[in-house]
Amino acid sequence: QQPVQSPQAVILREGEDAVINCSSSKALYSVHWYRQKHGEAPVFLMILLKGGEQKGHDKISASFNEKKQQSSLYLTASQLSYSGTYFCGTGKGGSQGNLIFGKGTKLSVKP
Amino acid sequence: EAQVTQNPRYLITVTGKKLTVTCSQNMNHEYMSWYRQDPGLGLRQIYYSMNVEVTDKGDVPEGYKVSRKEKRNFPLILESPSPNQTSLYFCASRPGLAGLTGYEQYFGPGTRLTVT
């Protein structure tokens, strides 16, 4: 039931783009994206709901393919500050209290 | 300052000695959750609460208890800790309001627990 993230890790140079994917074997109502820097707590990035609503950062975008039960996070023109581990979380049902996170994708941006 | 606080931040204890990790939020949030984070496993939800006196199991609830007697507090209780509960624990809260803003979850700083 845990969503599967790919890739597990990626190394970029500043200015390069990256895509992080999240897929689930279960029907999704929502997909949540968080970033965790080393030694810190996770921080909210994006939420995408079934039906197309979304809310998030200006410089980070994401898509949600309901039919394929997949979401992708797009990091364009990456900056050093983008480094960290990215987690997707999937919500079940209407209450959305139970969030299941993937194992994370570690992103390293080099100068 | 709007925040989620956890105490203690670090704890080393012995097997079987009951402990409580406190969590408090000052944002009047409806939803609160506990997660544990282990290398290679990501964040796994232990318990969550949708309101006062309403709690439900997450994905890894065995060995843990919670209570939600007040809206702001959501303590995590380990009645008889075991070494496999050694982990980094995060408390989180979110508004729970209708609309997208209600889904933004705020995490506490984490509690690193070691059970020997």
PDB file of C-alpha atoms in Angstrom:
ATOM      1  CA  GLN A   1       0.000   0.000   0.000  1.00  0.00           C
ATOM      2  CA  GLN A   2       2.983   2.274   0.431  1.00  0.00           C
ATOM      3  CA  PRO A   3       3.368   4.413  -2.704  1.00  0.00           C
ATOM      4  CA  VAL A   4       6.454   3.717  -4.754  1.00  0.00           C
ATOM      5  CA  GLN A   5       8.783   6.586  -5.509  1.00  0.00           C
ATOM      6  CA  SER A   6      11.345   6.739  -8.284  1.00  0.00           C
ATOM      7  CA  PRO A   7      14.149   7.349  -8.586  1.00  0.00           C
ATOM      8  CA  GLN A   8      15.491   6.551  -5.124  1.00  0.00           C
ATOM      9  CA  ALA A   9      18.208   9.150  -5.534  1.00  0.00           C
ATOM     10  CA  VAL A  10      19.272  11.733  -8.057  1.00  0.00           C
ATOM     11  CA  ILE A  11      22.245  14.064  -8.355  1.00  0.00           C
ATOM     12  CA  LEU A  12      21.910  17.292 -10.305  1.00  0.00           C
ATOM     13  CA  ARG A  13      23.970  20.316 -11.172  1.00  0.00           C
ATOM     14  CA  GLU A  14      22.490  23.710 -10.387  1.00  0.00           C
ATOM     15  CA  GLY A  15      20.108  24.757 -13.111  1.00  0.00           C
ATOM     16  CA  GLU A  16      19.205  21.228 -14.211  1.00  0.00           C
ATOM     17  CA  ASP A  17      15.715  19.794 -14.080  1.00  0.00           C
ATOM     18  CA  ALA A  18      14.442  16.735 -12.266  1.00  0.00           C
ATOM     19  CA  VAL A  19      11.272  14.697 -12.107  1.00  0.00           C
ATOM     20  CA  ILE A  20      10.289  12.567  -9.135  1.00  0.00           C
ATOM     21  CA  ASN A  21       7.548  10.028  -9.598  1.00  0.00           C
ATOM     22  CA  CYS A  22       5.085   8.531  -7.145  1.00  0.00           C
ATOM     23  CA  SER A  23       2.781   5.657  -7.986  1.00  0.00           C
ATOM     24  CA  SER A  24       0.226   3.684  -6.055  1.00  0.00           C
ATOM     25  CA  SER A  25      -1.537   0.374  -6.528  1.00  0.00           C
ATOM     26  CA  LYS A  26      -4.648   1.827  -4.891  1.00  0.00           C
ATOM     27  CA  ALA A  27      -7.093   4.428  -6.161  1.00  0.00           C
ATOM     28  CA  LEU A  28      -6.011   7.839  -4.930  1.00  0.00           C
ATOM     29  CA  TYR A  29      -7.979  10.759  -3.627  1.00  0.00           C
ATOM     30  CA  SER A  30      -5.014  12.992  -2.961  1.00  0.00           C
ATOM     31  CA  VAL A  31      -1.251  13.197  -3.302  1.00  0.00           C
ATOM     32  CA  HIS A  32       0.885  15.219  -0.894  1.00  0.00           C
ATOM     33  CA  TRP A  33       4.499  16.211  -1.446  1.00  0.00           C
ATOM     34  CA  TYR A  34       6.959  17.107   1.307  1.00  0.00           C
ATOM     35  CA  ARG A  35      10.653  17.921   1.385  1.00  0.00           C
ATOM     36  CA  GLN A  36      12.949  17.086   4.275  1.00  0.00           C
ATOM     37  CA  LYS A  37      16.381  18.616   4.591  1.00  0.00           C
ATOM     38  CA  HIS A  38      19.014  16.733   6.517  1.00  0.00           C
ATOM     39  CA  GLY A  39      18.381  16.884  10.263  1.00  0.00           C
ATOM     40  CA  GLU A  40      15.127  18.787   9.885  1.00  0.00           C
ATOM     41  CA  ALA A  41      11.422  18.049   9.873  1.00  0.00           C
ATOM     42  CA  PRO A  42       9.508  17.518   6.624  1.00  0.00           C
ATOM     43  CA  VAL A  43       8.015  20.649   5.085  1.00  0.00           C
ATOM     44  CA  PHE A  44       4.864  20.819   2.968  1.00  0.00           C
ATOM     45  CA  LEU A  45       5.333  21.464  -0.758  1.00  0.00           C
ATOM     46  CA  MET A  46       2.225  20.503  -2.697  1.00  0.00           C
ATOM     47  CA  ILE A  47      -1.184  18.945  -2.438  1.00  0.00           C
ATOM     48  CA  LEU A  48      -3.067  17.603  -5.436  1.00  0.00           C
ATOM     49  CA  LEU A  49      -6.633  16.400  -5.213  1.00  0.00           C
ATOM     50  CA  LYS A  50      -8.598  14.111  -7.441  1.00  0.00           C
ATOM     51  CA  GLY A  51     -10.437  16.333  -9.854  1.00  0.00           C
ATOM     52  CA  GLY A  52      -7.611  18.757 -10.456  1.00  0.00           C
ATOM     53  CA  GLU A  53      -7.352  21.080  -7.492  1.00  0.00           C
ATOM     54  CA  GLN A  54      -3.857  21.762  -6.281  1.00  0.00           C
ATOM     55  CA  LYS A  55      -1.914  24.105  -4.046  1.00  0.00           C
ATOM     56  CA  GLY A  56       1.782  24.523  -3.631  1.00  0.00           C
ATOM     57  CA  HIS A  57       4.986  26.367  -4.330  1.00  0.00           C
ATOM     58  CA  ASP A  58       5.558  28.882  -7.086  1.00  0.00           C
ATOM     59  CA  LYS A  59       8.691  27.210  -8.414  1.00  0.00           C
ATOM     60  CA  ILE A  60       7.759  23.584  -7.982  1.00  0.00           C
ATOM     61  CA  SER A  61       4.977  21.980  -9.930  1.00  0.00           C
ATOM     62  CA  ALA A  62       3.340  18.596  -9.929  1.00  0.00           C
ATOM     63  CA  SER A  63       0.872  16.535 -11.868  1.00  0.00           C
ATOM     64  CA  PHE A  64      -1.664  13.940 -10.808  1.00  0.00           C
ATOM     65  CA  ASN A  65      -2.812  11.251 -13.215  1.00  0.00           C
ATOM     66  CA  GLU A  66      -5.842   9.740 -11.540  1.00  0.00           C
ATOM     67  CA  LYS A  67      -6.282   6.933 -14.055  1.00  0.00           C
ATOM     68  CA  LYS A  68      -2.712   5.757 -13.691  1.00  0.00           C
ATOM     69  CA  GLN A  69      -2.680   6.484  -9.949  1.00  0.00           C
ATOM     70  CA  GLN A  70       0.525   8.420 -10.365  1.00  0.00           C
ATOM     71  CA  SER A  71       1.910  11.801  -9.473  1.00  0.00           C
ATOM     72  CA  SER A  72       5.071  13.521 -10.645  1.00  0.00           C
ATOM     73  CA  LEU A  73       6.947  16.388  -9.014  1.00  0.00           C
ATOM     74  CA  TYR A  74       8.805  18.692 -11.397  1.00  0.00           C
ATOM     75  CA  LEU A  75      11.822  20.611 -10.176  1.00  0.00           C
ATOM     76  CA  THR A  76      12.993  23.029 -12.828  1.00  0.00           C
ATOM     77  CA  ALA A  77      16.169  25.081 -12.870  1.00  0.00           C
ATOM     78  CA  SER A  78      17.204  23.445  -9.607  1.00  0.00           C
ATOM     79  CA  GLN A  79      18.918  25.453  -6.898  1.00  0.00           C
ATOM     80  CA  LEU A  80      21.224  24.301  -4.120  1.00  0.00           C
ATOM     81  CA  SER A  81      18.359  24.831  -1.696  1.00  0.00           C
ATOM     82  CA  TYR A  82      16.361  22.076  -3.443  1.00  0.00           C
ATOM     83  CA  SER A  83      18.620  19.420  -1.949  1.00  0.00           C
ATOM     84  CA  GLY A  84      16.878  17.081   0.437  1.00  0.00           C
ATOM     85  CA  THR A  85      14.665  14.041   0.524  1.00  0.00           C
ATOM     86  CA  TYR A  86      11.284  14.305  -1.170  1.00  0.00           C
ATOM     87  CA  PHE A  87       8.355  12.268   0.067  1.00  0.00           C
ATOM     88  CA  CYS A  88       5.013  11.701  -1.544  1.00  0.00           C
ATOM     89  CA  GLY A  89       2.068  10.795   0.624  1.00  0.00           C
ATOM     90  CA  THR A  90      -1.222   9.372  -0.505  1.00  0.00           C
ATOM     91  CA  GLY A  91      -4.547   9.896   1.178  1.00  0.00           C
ATOM     92  CA  LYS A  92      -7.371   7.442   1.294  1.00  0.00           C
ATOM     93  CA  GLY A  93     -11.024   8.266   1.418  1.00  0.00           C
ATOM     94  CA  GLY A  94     -12.802  11.397   2.482  1.00  0.00           C
ATOM     95  CA  SER A  95     -11.384  11.951   5.942  1.00  0.00           C
ATOM     96  CA  GLN A  96      -7.794  12.008   4.729  1.00  0.00           C
ATOM     97  CA  GLY A  97      -6.567  11.367   8.213  1.00  0.00           C
ATOM     98  CA  ASN A  98      -4.526   8.352   7.197  1.00  0.00           C
ATOM     99  CA  LEU A  99      -1.579   9.375   5.059  1.00  0.00           C
ATOM    100  CA  ILE A 100       0.801   6.790   3.671  1.00  0.00           C
ATOM    101  CA  PHE A 101       4.198   8.074   2.608  1.00  0.00           C
ATOM    102  CA  GLY A 102       6.639   6.605   0.150  1.00  0.00           C
ATOM    103  CA  LYS A 103      10.219   5.820   1.094  1.00  0.00           C
ATOM    104  CA  GLY A 104      11.522   9.059  -0.310  1.00  0.00           C
ATOM    105  CA  THR A 105      13.757  10.310  -3.114  1.00  0.00           C
ATOM    106  CA  LYS A 106      17.057  11.860  -2.147  1.00  0.00           C
ATOM    107  CA  LEU A 107      17.936  14.845  -4.319  1.00  0.00           C
ATOM    108  CA  SER A 108      21.404  16.346  -4.261  1.00  0.00           C
ATOM    109  CA  VAL A 109      22.082  19.561  -6.145  1.00  0.00           C
ATOM    110  CA  LYS A 110      25.750  20.350  -6.742  1.00  0.00           C
ATOM    111  CA  PRO A 111      27.236  23.733  -7.685  1.00  0.00           C
TER     112      PRO A 111
ATOM    113  CA  GLU B   1       4.937  31.868  16.569  1.00  0.00           C
ATOM    114  CA  ALA B   2       2.819  29.115  15.047  1.00  0.00           C
ATOM    115  CA  GLN B   3       4.474  25.813  15.771  1.00  0.00           C
ATOM    116  CA  VAL B   4       4.341  22.175  16.782  1.00  0.00           C
ATOM    117  CA  THR B   5       6.511  21.354  19.771  1.00  0.00           C
ATOM    118  CA  GLN B   6       7.710  17.976  20.960  1.00  0.00           C
ATOM    119  CA  ASN B   7       9.413  16.953  24.158  1.00  0.00           C
ATOM    120  CA  PRO B   8      11.849  15.527  24.792  1.00  0.00           C
ATOM    121  CA  ARG B   9      13.934  15.994  21.661  1.00  0.00           C
ATOM    122  CA  TYR B  10      16.270  13.163  22.584  1.00  0.00           C
ATOM    123  CA  LEU B  11      15.628  10.214  24.857  1.00  0.00           C
ATOM    124  CA  ILE B  12      17.608   7.125  25.742  1.00  0.00           C
ATOM    125  CA  THR B  13      15.730   4.568  27.792  1.00  0.00           C
ATOM    126  CA  VAL B  14      15.725   0.891  28.664  1.00  0.00           C
ATOM    127  CA  THR B  15      13.431  -1.868  27.534  1.00  0.00           C
ATOM    128  CA  GLY B  16      10.153  -1.947  29.388  1.00  0.00           C
ATOM    129  CA  LYS B  17      10.300   1.467  31.026  1.00  0.00           C
ATOM    130  CA  LYS B  18       7.127   3.364  30.170  1.00  0.00           C
ATOM    131  CA  LEU B  19       7.608   6.703  28.491  1.00  0.00           C
ATOM    132  CA  THR B  20       5.572   9.544  27.035  1.00  0.00           C
ATOM    133  CA  VAL B  21       6.536  11.909  24.250  1.00  0.00           C
ATOM    134  CA  THR B  22       4.501  15.074  24.364  1.00  0.00           C
ATOM    135  CA  CYS B  23       3.253  17.000  21.348  1.00  0.00           C
ATOM    136  CA  SER B  24       1.565  20.368  21.403  1.00  0.00           C
ATOM    137  CA  GLN B  25       0.392  22.760  18.689  1.00  0.00           C
ATOM    138  CA  ASN B  26      -0.729  26.369  19.043  1.00  0.00           C
ATOM    139  CA  MET B  27      -2.557  26.701  15.718  1.00  0.00           C
ATOM    140  CA  ASN B  28      -5.947  25.359  16.786  1.00  0.00           C
ATOM    141  CA  HIS B  29      -5.581  22.506  14.298  1.00  0.00           C
ATOM    142  CA  GLU B  30      -8.156  19.740  14.129  1.00  0.00           C
ATOM    143  CA  TYR B  31      -5.918  16.948  12.875  1.00  0.00           C
ATOM    144  CA  MET B  32      -2.834  15.619  14.622  1.00  0.00           C
ATOM    145  CA  SER B  33      -0.640  12.634  13.774  1.00  0.00           C
ATOM    146  CA  TRP B  34       2.384  10.711  14.927  1.00  0.00           C
ATOM    147  CA  TYR B  35       4.951   9.283  12.527  1.00  0.00           C
ATOM    148  CA  ARG B  36       8.115   7.305  12.920  1.00  0.00           C
ATOM    149  CA  GLN B  37      10.978   7.593  10.506  1.00  0.00           C
ATOM    150  CA  ASP B  38      13.497   4.840   9.958  1.00  0.00           C
ATOM    151  CA  PRO B  39      16.301   4.696   7.382  1.00  0.00           C
ATOM    152  CA  GLY B  40      15.086   3.307   4.089  1.00  0.00           C
ATOM    153  CA  LEU B  41      11.464   3.080   5.239  1.00  0.00           C
ATOM    154  CA  GLY B  42      10.325   6.671   4.981  1.00  0.00           C
ATOM    155  CA  LEU B  43       7.668   8.150   7.237  1.00  0.00           C
ATOM    156  CA  ARG B  44       5.166   5.716   8.672  1.00  0.00           C
ATOM    157  CA  GLN B  45       2.049   6.883  10.426  1.00  0.00           C
ATOM    158  CA  ILE B  46       1.482   5.471  13.902  1.00  0.00           C
ATOM    159  CA  TYR B  47      -1.770   7.098  14.972  1.00  0.00           C
ATOM    160  CA  TYR B  48      -3.834  10.073  13.975  1.00  0.00           C
ATOM    161  CA  SER B  49      -6.601  12.110  15.516  1.00  0.00           C
ATOM    162  CA  MET B  50      -9.294  14.058  13.707  1.00  0.00           C
ATOM    163  CA  ASN B  51     -10.517  15.859  16.798  1.00  0.00           C
ATOM    164  CA  VAL B  52     -10.681  15.726  20.570  1.00  0.00           C
ATOM    165  CA  GLU B  53     -11.414  12.182  21.772  1.00  0.00           C
ATOM    166  CA  VAL B  54     -11.258  10.854  18.186  1.00  0.00           C
ATOM    167  CA  THR B  55      -8.203   8.765  17.368  1.00  0.00           C
ATOM    168  CA  ASP B  56      -7.481   6.052  14.848  1.00  0.00           C
ATOM    169  CA  LYS B  57      -4.682   3.687  13.964  1.00  0.00           C
ATOM    170  CA  GLY B  58      -2.220   4.455  11.249  1.00  0.00           C
ATOM    171  CA  ASP B  59      -0.044   1.854   9.589  1.00  0.00           C
ATOM    172  CA  VAL B  60       2.234   0.886  12.488  1.00  0.00           C
ATOM    173  CA  PRO B  61       0.252   1.287  15.743  1.00  0.00           C
ATOM    174  CA  GLU B  62       1.517  -1.807  17.592  1.00  0.00           C
ATOM    175  CA  GLY B  63       3.251  -0.949  20.839  1.00  0.00           C
ATOM    176  CA  TYR B  64       1.962   2.620  20.975  1.00  0.00           C
ATOM    177  CA  LYS B  65      -0.936   4.437  22.583  1.00  0.00           C
ATOM    178  CA  VAL B  66      -2.229   7.956  22.124  1.00  0.00           C
ATOM    179  CA  SER B  67      -4.848  10.179  23.663  1.00  0.00           C
ATOM    180  CA  ARG B  68      -6.453  13.453  22.611  1.00  0.00           C
ATOM    181  CA  LYS B  69      -8.091  15.018  25.620  1.00  0.00           C
ATOM    182  CA  GLU B  70      -7.381  18.578  24.531  1.00  0.00           C
ATOM    183  CA  LYS B  71      -7.244  19.976  21.027  1.00  0.00           C
ATOM    184  CA  ARG B  72      -3.690  21.237  21.346  1.00  0.00           C
ATOM    185  CA  ASN B  73      -2.056  18.130  22.839  1.00  0.00           C
ATOM    186  CA  PHE B  74      -1.492  14.675  21.402  1.00  0.00           C
ATOM    187  CA  PRO B  75       0.922  12.626  23.540  1.00  0.00           C
ATOM    188  CA  LEU B  76       2.478   9.382  22.317  1.00  0.00           C
ATOM    189  CA  ILE B  77       2.787   6.685  24.964  1.00  0.00           C
ATOM    190  CA  LEU B  78       5.052   3.662  24.868  1.00  0.00           C
ATOM    191  CA  GLU B  79       3.850   1.400  27.655  1.00  0.00           C
ATOM    192  CA  SER B  80       6.705  -1.097  27.364  1.00  0.00           C
ATOM    193  CA  PRO B  81       9.312   0.132  24.898  1.00  0.00           C
ATOM    194  CA  SER B  82      11.398  -2.368  22.991  1.00  0.00           C
ATOM    195  CA  PRO B  83      14.583  -1.903  20.941  1.00  0.00           C
ATOM    196  CA  ASN B  84      12.633  -2.103  17.666  1.00  0.00           C
ATOM    197  CA  GLN B  85      10.945   1.148  18.667  1.00  0.00           C
ATOM    198  CA  THR B  86      14.247   2.964  18.426  1.00  0.00           C
ATOM    199  CA  SER B  87      13.465   5.602  15.829  1.00  0.00           C
ATOM    200  CA  LEU B  88      12.969   9.254  14.993  1.00  0.00           C
ATOM    201  CA  TYR B  89       9.432  10.327  15.864  1.00  0.00           C
ATOM    202  CA  PHE B  90       7.543  13.250  14.388  1.00  0.00           C
ATOM    203  CA  CYS B  91       4.320  14.798  15.516  1.00  0.00           C
ATOM    204  CA  ALA B  92       2.328  16.752  12.926  1.00  0.00           C
ATOM    205  CA  SER B  93      -0.833  18.812  12.768  1.00  0.00           C
ATOM    206  CA  ARG B  94      -3.026  20.352  10.099  1.00  0.00           C
ATOM    207  CA  PRO B  95      -6.116  22.522  10.076  1.00  0.00           C
ATOM    208  CA  GLY B  96      -8.556  19.963   8.711  1.00  0.00           C
ATOM    209  CA  LEU B  97     -10.702  22.719   7.259  1.00  0.00           C
ATOM    210  CA  ALA B  98     -12.555  22.331   4.006  1.00  0.00           C
ATOM    211  CA  GLY B  99     -10.402  23.366   1.087  1.00  0.00           C
ATOM    212  CA  LEU B 100      -6.806  22.784   0.154  1.00  0.00           C
ATOM    213  CA  THR B 101      -5.348  24.794   3.032  1.00  0.00           C
ATOM    214  CA  GLY B 102      -6.723  22.214   5.418  1.00  0.00           C
ATOM    215  CA  TYR B 103      -4.346  19.600   4.081  1.00  0.00           C
ATOM    216  CA  GLU B 104      -1.089  21.440   4.800  1.00  0.00           C
ATOM    217  CA  GLN B 105       0.599  19.461   7.525  1.00  0.00           C
ATOM    218  CA  TYR B 106       3.074  21.060   9.956  1.00  0.00           C
ATOM    219  CA  PHE B 107       5.669  18.833  11.561  1.00  0.00           C
ATOM    220  CA  GLY B 108       7.309  19.163  14.933  1.00  0.00           C
ATOM    221  CA  PRO B 109      11.122  19.080  15.229  1.00  0.00           C
ATOM    222  CA  GLY B 110      11.282  15.369  15.988  1.00  0.00           C
ATOM    223  CA  THR B 111      12.183  13.184  18.953  1.00  0.00           C
ATOM    224  CA  ARG B 112      15.056  10.770  18.629  1.00  0.00           C
ATOM    225  CA  LEU B 113      14.350   7.761  20.815  1.00  0.00           C
ATOM    226  CA  THR B 114      16.828   5.018  21.620  1.00  0.00           C
ATOM    227  CA  VAL B 115      15.667   1.939  23.508  1.00  0.00           C
ATOM    228  CA  THR B 116      18.447  -0.301  24.838  1.00  0.00           C
TER     229      THR B 116
END
